[in-house]
Amino acid sequence: MYKIFAVFAAILITLVILAPQPSTAAEKAGGILVDSQMVDDQQLVLNGLALREKFVFDVYVAALYLPKKTSDPKTILADDTPRMMTMHFLRNVDAKAINEAWLEGLNDNTPNATQELKAKFEQLADMMVDMKKDDVMGFTYSPTSGTAIMVAGQPKGGIPGKDFADAILATWIGPNPGPGTKFKQAILGN
């Protein structure tokens, strides 16, 4: 009887291990992300979803919302219209690692950043906390009020200026996106 139970348990464990796991960003988000958002009384549509991977680990699923879909990063950054980027974390990430990624993204995608813009990124760094699995971070840009920042589901304040909104978005869709070109193409809807 014990042998039968052991064989059955081994088969069951094997089936669980070999069962298909979510493999797309949408599946990994688990229905947390929505198809549209409202900003400044304007409906934004989901432009793209992307999975941020680091080595073999899934870090977060991001969603970019725009007034209309486009796959051209230059158009997105040139337009002075509302936009939103949300990140649903799939694992714990400490604030130090997040801040290092922001600074690397700024340096790689906005090489001529002014001191004022660098100070805004320092302000952003002060808002960061350790992110836990299932936490959400978001950046909502409004031409009238700047970028509202949410960290771990809590409003953290805002940072004025389109320069900051463009620089933070460029960390994902700029010429040298921190998460990589596969991520960039997915968030652009390609």
mmCIF file with all atom_site columns, C-alpha atoms in Angstrom:
data_model
loop_
_atom_site.group_PDB
_atom_site.id
_atom_site.type_symbol
_atom_site.label_atom_id
_atom_site.label_alt_id
_atom_site.label_comp_id
_atom_site.label_asym_id
_atom_site.label_entity_id
_atom_site.label_seq_id
_atom_site.pdbx_PDB_ins_code
_atom_site.Cartn_x
_atom_site.Cartn_y
_atom_site.Cartn_z
_atom_site.occupancy
_atom_site.B_iso_or_equiv
_atom_site.pdbx_formal_charge
_atom_site.auth_seq_id
_atom_site.auth_comp_id
_atom_site.auth_asym_id
_atom_site.auth_atom_id
_atom_site.pdbx_PDB_model_num
ATOM 1   C CA . MET A 1 1   ? 0.000   0.000  0.000   1.00 0.00 ? 1   MET A CA 1
ATOM 2   C CA . TYR A 1 2   ? 2.818   2.425  0.898   1.00 0.00 ? 2   TYR A CA 1
ATOM 3   C CA . LYS A 1 3   ? 4.497   1.751  -2.496  1.00 0.00 ? 3   LYS A CA 1
ATOM 4   C CA . ILE A 1 4   ? 1.301   2.615  -4.367  1.00 0.00 ? 4   ILE A CA 1
ATOM 5   C CA . PHE A 1 5   ? 0.946   5.830  -2.377  1.00 0.00 ? 5   PHE A CA 1
ATOM 6   C CA . ALA A 1 6   ? 4.605   6.763  -3.004  1.00 0.00 ? 6   ALA A CA 1
ATOM 7   C CA . VAL A 1 7   ? 4.252   6.144  -6.755  1.00 0.00 ? 7   VAL A CA 1
ATOM 8   C CA . PHE A 1 8   ? 1.007   8.142  -6.868  1.00 0.00 ? 8   PHE A CA 1
ATOM 9   C CA . ALA A 1 9   ? 2.627   11.015 -4.937  1.00 0.00 ? 9   ALA A CA 1
ATOM 10  C CA . ALA A 1 10  ? 5.637   11.010 -7.280  1.00 0.00 ? 10  ALA A CA 1
ATOM 11  C CA . ILE A 1 11  ? 3.357   11.127 -10.339 1.00 0.00 ? 11  ILE A CA 1
ATOM 12  C CA . LEU A 1 12  ? 1.302   13.955 -8.828  1.00 0.00 ? 12  LEU A CA 1
ATOM 13  C CA . ILE A 1 13  ? 4.403   16.005 -7.990  1.00 0.00 ? 13  ILE A CA 1
ATOM 14  C CA . THR A 1 14  ? 5.764   15.464 -11.510 1.00 0.00 ? 14  THR A CA 1
ATOM 15  C CA . LEU A 1 15  ? 2.481   16.628 -13.057 1.00 0.00 ? 15  LEU A CA 1
ATOM 16  C CA . VAL A 1 16  ? 2.454   19.772 -10.923 1.00 0.00 ? 16  VAL A CA 1
ATOM 17  C CA . ILE A 1 17  ? 6.044   20.576 -11.866 1.00 0.00 ? 17  ILE A CA 1
ATOM 18  C CA . LEU A 1 18  ? 5.417   19.963 -15.565 1.00 0.00 ? 18  LEU A CA 1
ATOM 19  C CA . ALA A 1 19  ? 2.077   21.802 -15.667 1.00 0.00 ? 19  ALA A CA 1
ATOM 20  C CA . PRO A 1 20  ? 2.133   24.835 -17.933 1.00 0.00 ? 20  PRO A CA 1
ATOM 21  C CA . GLN A 1 21  ? 3.003   28.007 -16.045 1.00 0.00 ? 21  GLN A CA 1
ATOM 22  C CA . PRO A 1 22  ? 1.935   31.506 -17.085 1.00 0.00 ? 22  PRO A CA 1
ATOM 23  C CA . SER A 1 23  ? 4.400   32.683 -19.692 1.00 0.00 ? 23  SER A CA 1
ATOM 24  C CA . THR A 1 24  ? 3.122   35.989 -20.976 1.00 0.00 ? 24  THR A CA 1
ATOM 25  C CA . ALA A 1 25  ? 3.088   39.302 -19.185 1.00 0.00 ? 25  ALA A CA 1
ATOM 26  C CA . ALA A 1 26  ? -0.717  39.339 -19.189 1.00 0.00 ? 26  ALA A CA 1
ATOM 27  C CA . GLU A 1 27  ? -0.914  35.877 -17.645 1.00 0.00 ? 27  GLU A CA 1
ATOM 28  C CA . LYS A 1 28  ? 1.682   36.733 -15.014 1.00 0.00 ? 28  LYS A CA 1
ATOM 29  C CA . ALA A 1 29  ? -0.208  39.895 -14.091 1.00 0.00 ? 29  ALA A CA 1
ATOM 30  C CA . GLY A 1 30  ? -3.099  37.654 -13.130 1.00 0.00 ? 30  GLY A CA 1
ATOM 31  C CA . GLY A 1 31  ? -5.832  40.049 -14.178 1.00 0.00 ? 31  GLY A CA 1
ATOM 32  C CA . ILE A 1 32  ? -4.456  42.896 -12.046 1.00 0.00 ? 32  ILE A CA 1
ATOM 33  C CA . LEU A 1 33  ? -3.945  45.207 -15.021 1.00 0.00 ? 33  LEU A CA 1
ATOM 34  C CA . VAL A 1 34  ? -6.876  46.785 -16.836 1.00 0.00 ? 34  VAL A CA 1
ATOM 35  C CA . ASP A 1 35  ? -7.549  47.743 -20.459 1.00 0.00 ? 35  ASP A CA 1
ATOM 36  C CA . SER A 1 36  ? -7.991  51.476 -19.816 1.00 0.00 ? 36  SER A CA 1
ATOM 37  C CA . GLN A 1 37  ? -7.406  54.219 -17.245 1.00 0.00 ? 37  GLN A CA 1
ATOM 38  C CA . MET A 1 38  ? -8.743  57.766 -16.779 1.00 0.00 ? 38  MET A CA 1
ATOM 39  C CA . VAL A 1 39  ? -6.348  60.705 -16.400 1.00 0.00 ? 39  VAL A CA 1
ATOM 40  C CA . ASP A 1 40  ? -7.488  64.346 -16.564 1.00 0.00 ? 40  ASP A CA 1
ATOM 41  C CA . ASP A 1 41  ? -10.939 63.202 -17.724 1.00 0.00 ? 41  ASP A CA 1
ATOM 42  C CA . GLN A 1 42  ? -9.274  61.513 -20.690 1.00 0.00 ? 42  GLN A CA 1
ATOM 43  C CA . GLN A 1 43  ? -9.488  57.791 -21.282 1.00 0.00 ? 43  GLN A CA 1
ATOM 44  C CA . LEU A 1 44  ? -6.119  56.138 -21.812 1.00 0.00 ? 44  LEU A CA 1
ATOM 45  C CA . VAL A 1 45  ? -5.889  52.785 -23.570 1.00 0.00 ? 45  VAL A CA 1
ATOM 46  C CA . LEU A 1 46  ? -3.511  49.955 -22.833 1.00 0.00 ? 46  LEU A CA 1
ATOM 47  C CA . ASN A 1 47  ? -0.640  50.397 -25.278 1.00 0.00 ? 47  ASN A CA 1
ATOM 48  C CA . GLY A 1 48  ? 1.366   47.352 -24.233 1.00 0.00 ? 48  GLY A CA 1
ATOM 49  C CA . LEU A 1 49  ? 2.285   44.930 -21.467 1.00 0.00 ? 49  LEU A CA 1
ATOM 50  C CA . ALA A 1 50  ? 5.832   43.819 -20.755 1.00 0.00 ? 50  ALA A CA 1
ATOM 51  C CA . LEU A 1 51  ? 7.550   41.439 -18.393 1.00 0.00 ? 51  LEU A CA 1
ATOM 52  C CA . ARG A 1 52  ? 10.705  42.713 -16.673 1.00 0.00 ? 52  ARG A CA 1
ATOM 53  C CA . GLU A 1 53  ? 13.118  39.832 -16.237 1.00 0.00 ? 53  GLU A CA 1
ATOM 54  C CA . LYS A 1 54  ? 16.473  39.914 -14.486 1.00 0.00 ? 54  LYS A CA 1
ATOM 55  C CA . PHE A 1 55  ? 18.615  36.857 -15.133 1.00 0.00 ? 55  PHE A CA 1
ATOM 56  C CA . VAL A 1 56  ? 16.097  34.002 -14.738 1.00 0.00 ? 56  VAL A CA 1
ATOM 57  C CA . PHE A 1 57  ? 13.734  35.886 -12.406 1.00 0.00 ? 57  PHE A CA 1
ATOM 58  C CA . ASP A 1 58  ? 10.453  37.587 -13.295 1.00 0.00 ? 58  ASP A CA 1
ATOM 59  C CA . VAL A 1 59  ? 10.576  40.973 -11.552 1.00 0.00 ? 59  VAL A CA 1
ATOM 60  C CA . TYR A 1 60  ? 7.437   42.885 -12.581 1.00 0.00 ? 60  TYR A CA 1
ATOM 61  C CA . VAL A 1 61  ? 4.779   43.232 -15.234 1.00 0.00 ? 61  VAL A CA 1
ATOM 62  C CA . ALA A 1 62  ? 4.436   46.747 -16.615 1.00 0.00 ? 62  ALA A CA 1
ATOM 63  C CA . ALA A 1 63  ? 1.561   48.352 -18.477 1.00 0.00 ? 63  ALA A CA 1
ATOM 64  C CA . LEU A 1 64  ? 1.751   51.554 -20.505 1.00 0.00 ? 64  LEU A CA 1
ATOM 65  C CA . TYR A 1 65  ? -1.439  53.570 -21.033 1.00 0.00 ? 65  TYR A CA 1
ATOM 66  C CA . LEU A 1 66  ? -1.681  56.304 -23.679 1.00 0.00 ? 66  LEU A CA 1
ATOM 67  C CA . PRO A 1 67  ? -4.478  58.369 -25.301 1.00 0.00 ? 67  PRO A CA 1
ATOM 68  C CA . LYS A 1 68  ? -4.081  56.205 -28.411 1.00 0.00 ? 68  LYS A CA 1
ATOM 69  C CA . LYS A 1 69  ? -1.919  53.221 -29.259 1.00 0.00 ? 69  LYS A CA 1
ATOM 70  C CA . THR A 1 70  ? 1.425   53.833 -30.903 1.00 0.00 ? 70  THR A CA 1
ATOM 71  C CA . SER A 1 71  ? 4.620   51.845 -31.275 1.00 0.00 ? 71  SER A CA 1
ATOM 72  C CA . ASP A 1 72  ? 6.814   54.909 -31.875 1.00 0.00 ? 72  ASP A CA 1
ATOM 73  C CA . PRO A 1 73  ? 8.728   55.941 -28.743 1.00 0.00 ? 73  PRO A CA 1
ATOM 74  C CA . LYS A 1 74  ? 9.671   59.323 -30.231 1.00 0.00 ? 74  LYS A CA 1
ATOM 75  C CA . THR A 1 75  ? 5.990   60.165 -30.767 1.00 0.00 ? 75  THR A CA 1
ATOM 76  C CA . ILE A 1 76  ? 5.130   59.105 -27.217 1.00 0.00 ? 76  ILE A CA 1
ATOM 77  C CA . LEU A 1 77  ? 7.875   61.268 -25.722 1.00 0.00 ? 77  LEU A CA 1
ATOM 78  C CA . ALA A 1 78  ? 7.105   64.237 -27.997 1.00 0.00 ? 78  ALA A CA 1
ATOM 79  C CA . ASP A 1 79  ? 3.382   64.313 -27.178 1.00 0.00 ? 79  ASP A CA 1
ATOM 80  C CA . ASP A 1 80  ? 2.414   66.430 -24.185 1.00 0.00 ? 80  ASP A CA 1
ATOM 81  C CA . THR A 1 81  ? -0.605  64.302 -23.304 1.00 0.00 ? 81  THR A CA 1
ATOM 82  C CA . PRO A 1 82  ? -1.572  62.244 -20.259 1.00 0.00 ? 82  PRO A CA 1
ATOM 83  C CA . ARG A 1 83  ? 0.100   58.851 -19.853 1.00 0.00 ? 83  ARG A CA 1
ATOM 84  C CA . MET A 1 84  ? 0.459   56.206 -17.207 1.00 0.00 ? 84  MET A CA 1
ATOM 85  C CA . MET A 1 85  ? 2.946   53.432 -16.496 1.00 0.00 ? 85  MET A CA 1
ATOM 86  C CA . THR A 1 86  ? 2.146   50.830 -13.850 1.00 0.00 ? 86  THR A CA 1
ATOM 87  C CA . MET A 1 87  ? 4.336   48.044 -12.514 1.00 0.00 ? 87  MET A CA 1
ATOM 88  C CA . HIS A 1 88  ? 2.944   44.995 -10.708 1.00 0.00 ? 88  HIS A CA 1
ATOM 89  C CA . PHE A 1 89  ? 5.793   43.335 -8.817  1.00 0.00 ? 89  PHE A CA 1
ATOM 90  C CA . LEU A 1 90  ? 6.148   39.569 -9.027  1.00 0.00 ? 90  LEU A CA 1
ATOM 91  C CA . ARG A 1 91  ? 8.909   39.368 -6.417  1.00 0.00 ? 91  ARG A CA 1
ATOM 92  C CA . ASN A 1 92  ? 10.485  41.424 -3.650  1.00 0.00 ? 92  ASN A CA 1
ATOM 93  C CA . VAL A 1 93  ? 12.892  44.154 -4.800  1.00 0.00 ? 93  VAL A CA 1
ATOM 94  C CA . ASP A 1 94  ? 14.722  46.455 -2.414  1.00 0.00 ? 94  ASP A CA 1
ATOM 95  C CA . ALA A 1 95  ? 14.673  50.232 -2.755  1.00 0.00 ? 95  ALA A CA 1
ATOM 96  C CA . LYS A 1 96  ? 18.429  50.398 -3.336  1.00 0.00 ? 96  LYS A CA 1
ATOM 97  C CA . ALA A 1 97  ? 18.192  48.191 -6.451  1.00 0.00 ? 97  ALA A CA 1
ATOM 98  C CA . ILE A 1 98  ? 15.250  50.223 -7.753  1.00 0.00 ? 98  ILE A CA 1
ATOM 99  C CA . ASN A 1 99  ? 17.126  53.500 -7.276  1.00 0.00 ? 99  ASN A CA 1
ATOM 100 C CA . GLU A 1 100 ? 20.220  52.131 -9.003  1.00 0.00 ? 100 GLU A CA 1
ATOM 101 C CA . ALA A 1 101 ? 18.024  51.194 -11.973 1.00 0.00 ? 101 ALA A CA 1
ATOM 102 C CA . TRP A 1 102 ? 16.507  54.706 -12.113 1.00 0.00 ? 102 TRP A CA 1
ATOM 103 C CA . LEU A 1 103 ? 19.934  56.362 -12.164 1.00 0.00 ? 103 LEU A CA 1
ATOM 104 C CA . GLU A 1 104 ? 21.287  53.909 -14.726 1.00 0.00 ? 104 GLU A CA 1
ATOM 105 C CA . GLY A 1 105 ? 18.214  54.492 -16.903 1.00 0.00 ? 105 GLY A CA 1
ATOM 106 C CA . LEU A 1 106 ? 18.619  58.255 -16.649 1.00 0.00 ? 106 LEU A CA 1
ATOM 107 C CA . ASN A 1 107 ? 22.315  58.109 -17.560 1.00 0.00 ? 107 ASN A CA 1
ATOM 108 C CA . ASP A 1 108 ? 21.746  55.674 -20.445 1.00 0.00 ? 108 ASP A CA 1
ATOM 109 C CA . ASN A 1 109 ? 18.738  57.424 -21.997 1.00 0.00 ? 109 ASN A CA 1
ATOM 110 C CA . THR A 1 110 ? 19.079  61.095 -21.053 1.00 0.00 ? 110 THR A CA 1
ATOM 111 C CA . PRO A 1 111 ? 22.840  61.683 -21.269 1.00 0.00 ? 111 PRO A CA 1
ATOM 112 C CA . ASN A 1 112 ? 22.482  65.486 -21.306 1.00 0.00 ? 112 ASN A CA 1
ATOM 113 C CA . ALA A 1 113 ? 20.297  65.594 -18.186 1.00 0.00 ? 113 ALA A CA 1
ATOM 114 C CA . THR A 1 114 ? 20.322  68.963 -16.463 1.00 0.00 ? 114 THR A CA 1
ATOM 115 C CA . GLN A 1 115 ? 21.149  69.351 -12.780 1.00 0.00 ? 115 GLN A CA 1
ATOM 116 C CA . GLU A 1 116 ? 17.472  70.170 -12.241 1.00 0.00 ? 116 GLU A CA 1
ATOM 117 C CA . LEU A 1 117 ? 16.422  66.855 -13.816 1.00 0.00 ? 117 LEU A CA 1
ATOM 118 C CA . LYS A 1 118 ? 19.015  64.949 -11.782 1.00 0.00 ? 118 LYS A CA 1
ATOM 119 C CA . ALA A 1 119 ? 17.594  66.591 -8.646  1.00 0.00 ? 119 ALA A CA 1
ATOM 120 C CA . LYS A 1 120 ? 14.137  65.338 -9.648  1.00 0.00 ? 120 LYS A CA 1
ATOM 121 C CA . PHE A 1 121 ? 15.518  61.796 -9.865  1.00 0.00 ? 121 PHE A CA 1
ATOM 122 C CA . GLU A 1 122 ? 16.987  62.256 -6.376  1.00 0.00 ? 122 GLU A CA 1
ATOM 123 C CA . GLN A 1 123 ? 13.514  63.312 -5.244  1.00 0.00 ? 123 GLN A CA 1
ATOM 124 C CA . LEU A 1 124 ? 12.154  60.120 -6.839  1.00 0.00 ? 124 LEU A CA 1
ATOM 125 C CA . ALA A 1 125 ? 14.798  58.055 -5.034  1.00 0.00 ? 125 ALA A CA 1
ATOM 126 C CA . ASP A 1 126 ? 13.622  59.498 -1.711  1.00 0.00 ? 126 ASP A CA 1
ATOM 127 C CA . MET A 1 127 ? 10.116  58.171 -2.451  1.00 0.00 ? 127 MET A CA 1
ATOM 128 C CA . MET A 1 128 ? 11.214  54.574 -3.023  1.00 0.00 ? 128 MET A CA 1
ATOM 129 C CA . VAL A 1 129 ? 10.626  51.780 -0.525  1.00 0.00 ? 129 VAL A CA 1
ATOM 130 C CA . ASP A 1 130 ? 11.335  48.071 -0.665  1.00 0.00 ? 130 ASP A CA 1
ATOM 131 C CA . MET A 1 131 ? 8.727   46.569 -2.989  1.00 0.00 ? 131 MET A CA 1
ATOM 132 C CA . LYS A 1 132 ? 7.095   43.294 -2.005  1.00 0.00 ? 132 LYS A CA 1
ATOM 133 C CA . LYS A 1 133 ? 5.506   40.669 -4.223  1.00 0.00 ? 133 LYS A CA 1
ATOM 134 C CA . ASP A 1 134 ? 2.126   41.975 -5.485  1.00 0.00 ? 134 ASP A CA 1
ATOM 135 C CA . ASP A 1 135 ? 2.976   45.630 -4.716  1.00 0.00 ? 135 ASP A CA 1
ATOM 136 C CA . VAL A 1 136 ? 2.160   48.167 -7.414  1.00 0.00 ? 136 VAL A CA 1
ATOM 137 C CA . MET A 1 137 ? 4.174   51.198 -8.492  1.00 0.00 ? 137 MET A CA 1
ATOM 138 C CA . GLY A 1 138 ? 2.775   53.791 -10.869 1.00 0.00 ? 138 GLY A CA 1
ATOM 139 C CA . PHE A 1 139 ? 3.662   56.975 -12.699 1.00 0.00 ? 139 PHE A CA 1
ATOM 140 C CA . THR A 1 140 ? 0.784   59.109 -13.994 1.00 0.00 ? 140 THR A CA 1
ATOM 141 C CA . TYR A 1 141 ? 1.703   62.139 -16.086 1.00 0.00 ? 141 TYR A CA 1
ATOM 142 C CA . SER A 1 142 ? -0.685  65.054 -16.503 1.00 0.00 ? 142 SER A CA 1
ATOM 143 C CA . PRO A 1 143 ? 0.377   68.067 -18.596 1.00 0.00 ? 143 PRO A CA 1
ATOM 144 C CA . THR A 1 144 ? -1.274  70.332 -16.018 1.00 0.00 ? 144 THR A CA 1
ATOM 145 C CA . SER A 1 145 ? 0.238   68.890 -12.839 1.00 0.00 ? 145 SER A CA 1
ATOM 146 C CA . GLY A 1 146 ? 3.292   66.777 -13.667 1.00 0.00 ? 146 GLY A CA 1
ATOM 147 C CA . THR A 1 147 ? 3.900   63.174 -12.637 1.00 0.00 ? 147 THR A CA 1
ATOM 148 C CA . ALA A 1 148 ? 1.978   61.663 -9.728  1.00 0.00 ? 148 ALA A CA 1
ATOM 149 C CA . ILE A 1 149 ? 3.916   58.798 -8.172  1.00 0.00 ? 149 ILE A CA 1
ATOM 150 C CA . MET A 1 150 ? 2.491   55.786 -6.370  1.00 0.00 ? 150 MET A CA 1
ATOM 151 C CA . VAL A 1 151 ? 4.827   53.384 -4.560  1.00 0.00 ? 151 VAL A CA 1
ATOM 152 C CA . ALA A 1 152 ? 3.647   50.143 -2.943  1.00 0.00 ? 152 ALA A CA 1
ATOM 153 C CA . GLY A 1 153 ? 0.089   51.231 -3.656  1.00 0.00 ? 153 GLY A CA 1
ATOM 154 C CA . GLN A 1 154 ? 0.489   54.513 -1.724  1.00 0.00 ? 154 GLN A CA 1
ATOM 155 C CA . PRO A 1 155 ? 0.518   58.022 -3.240  1.00 0.00 ? 155 PRO A CA 1
ATOM 156 C CA . LYS A 1 156 ? 3.972   59.511 -2.661  1.00 0.00 ? 156 LYS A CA 1
ATOM 157 C CA . GLY A 1 157 ? 3.477   62.928 -4.199  1.00 0.00 ? 157 GLY A CA 1
ATOM 158 C CA . GLY A 1 158 ? 4.350   64.404 -7.529  1.00 0.00 ? 158 GLY A CA 1
ATOM 159 C CA . ILE A 1 159 ? 7.244   65.728 -9.529  1.00 0.00 ? 159 ILE A CA 1
ATOM 160 C CA . PRO A 1 160 ? 6.564   68.651 -11.890 1.00 0.00 ? 160 PRO A CA 1
ATOM 161 C CA . GLY A 1 161 ? 7.696   69.012 -15.471 1.00 0.00 ? 161 GLY A CA 1
ATOM 162 C CA . LYS A 1 162 ? 7.496   67.147 -18.731 1.00 0.00 ? 162 LYS A CA 1
ATOM 163 C CA . ASP A 1 163 ? 11.276  66.702 -18.582 1.00 0.00 ? 163 ASP A CA 1
ATOM 164 C CA . PHE A 1 164 ? 10.896  64.305 -15.653 1.00 0.00 ? 164 PHE A CA 1
ATOM 165 C CA . ALA A 1 165 ? 7.932   62.491 -17.234 1.00 0.00 ? 165 ALA A CA 1
ATOM 166 C CA . ASP A 1 166 ? 9.912   61.967 -20.434 1.00 0.00 ? 166 ASP A CA 1
ATOM 167 C CA . ALA A 1 167 ? 13.090  60.895 -18.631 1.00 0.00 ? 167 ALA A CA 1
ATOM 168 C CA . ILE A 1 168 ? 11.332  58.331 -16.435 1.00 0.00 ? 168 ILE A CA 1
ATOM 169 C CA . LEU A 1 169 ? 9.469   56.864 -19.420 1.00 0.00 ? 169 LEU A CA 1
ATOM 170 C CA . ALA A 1 170 ? 12.692  56.834 -21.460 1.00 0.00 ? 170 ALA A CA 1
ATOM 171 C CA . THR A 1 171 ? 14.170  54.400 -18.924 1.00 0.00 ? 171 THR A CA 1
ATOM 172 C CA . TRP A 1 172 ? 11.774  51.869 -20.511 1.00 0.00 ? 172 TRP A CA 1
ATOM 173 C CA . ILE A 1 173 ? 11.318  53.099 -24.104 1.00 0.00 ? 173 ILE A CA 1
ATOM 174 C CA . GLY A 1 174 ? 14.460  55.127 -24.746 1.00 0.00 ? 174 GLY A CA 1
ATOM 175 C CA . PRO A 1 175 ? 17.376  54.069 -26.960 1.00 0.00 ? 175 PRO A CA 1
ATOM 176 C CA . ASN A 1 176 ? 18.935  51.981 -24.145 1.00 0.00 ? 176 ASN A CA 1
ATOM 177 C CA . PRO A 1 177 ? 16.036  50.633 -22.082 1.00 0.00 ? 177 PRO A CA 1
ATOM 178 C CA . GLY A 1 178 ? 17.124  49.205 -18.737 1.00 0.00 ? 178 GLY A CA 1
ATOM 179 C CA . PRO A 1 179 ? 14.825  46.181 -19.007 1.00 0.00 ? 179 PRO A CA 1
ATOM 180 C CA . GLY A 1 180 ? 16.066  45.443 -22.548 1.00 0.00 ? 180 GLY A CA 1
ATOM 181 C CA . THR A 1 181 ? 14.755  45.672 -26.100 1.00 0.00 ? 181 THR A CA 1
ATOM 182 C CA . LYS A 1 182 ? 12.329  42.753 -25.710 1.00 0.00 ? 182 LYS A CA 1
ATOM 183 C CA . PHE A 1 183 ? 10.625  44.644 -22.871 1.00 0.00 ? 183 PHE A CA 1
ATOM 184 C CA . LYS A 1 184 ? 10.632  47.878 -24.883 1.00 0.00 ? 184 LYS A CA 1
ATOM 185 C CA . GLN A 1 185 ? 9.020   46.225 -27.900 1.00 0.00 ? 185 GLN A CA 1
ATOM 186 C CA . ALA A 1 186 ? 6.325   44.623 -25.735 1.00 0.00 ? 186 ALA A CA 1
ATOM 187 C CA . ILE A 1 187 ? 5.456   47.847 -23.887 1.00 0.00 ? 187 ILE A CA 1
ATOM 188 C CA . LEU A 1 188 ? 5.213   49.577 -27.283 1.00 0.00 ? 188 LEU A CA 1
ATOM 189 C CA . GLY A 1 189 ? 2.657   46.972 -28.337 1.00 0.00 ? 189 GLY A CA 1
ATOM 190 C CA . ASN A 1 190 ? 4.888   45.137 -30.812 1.00 0.00 ? 190 ASN A CA 1
#
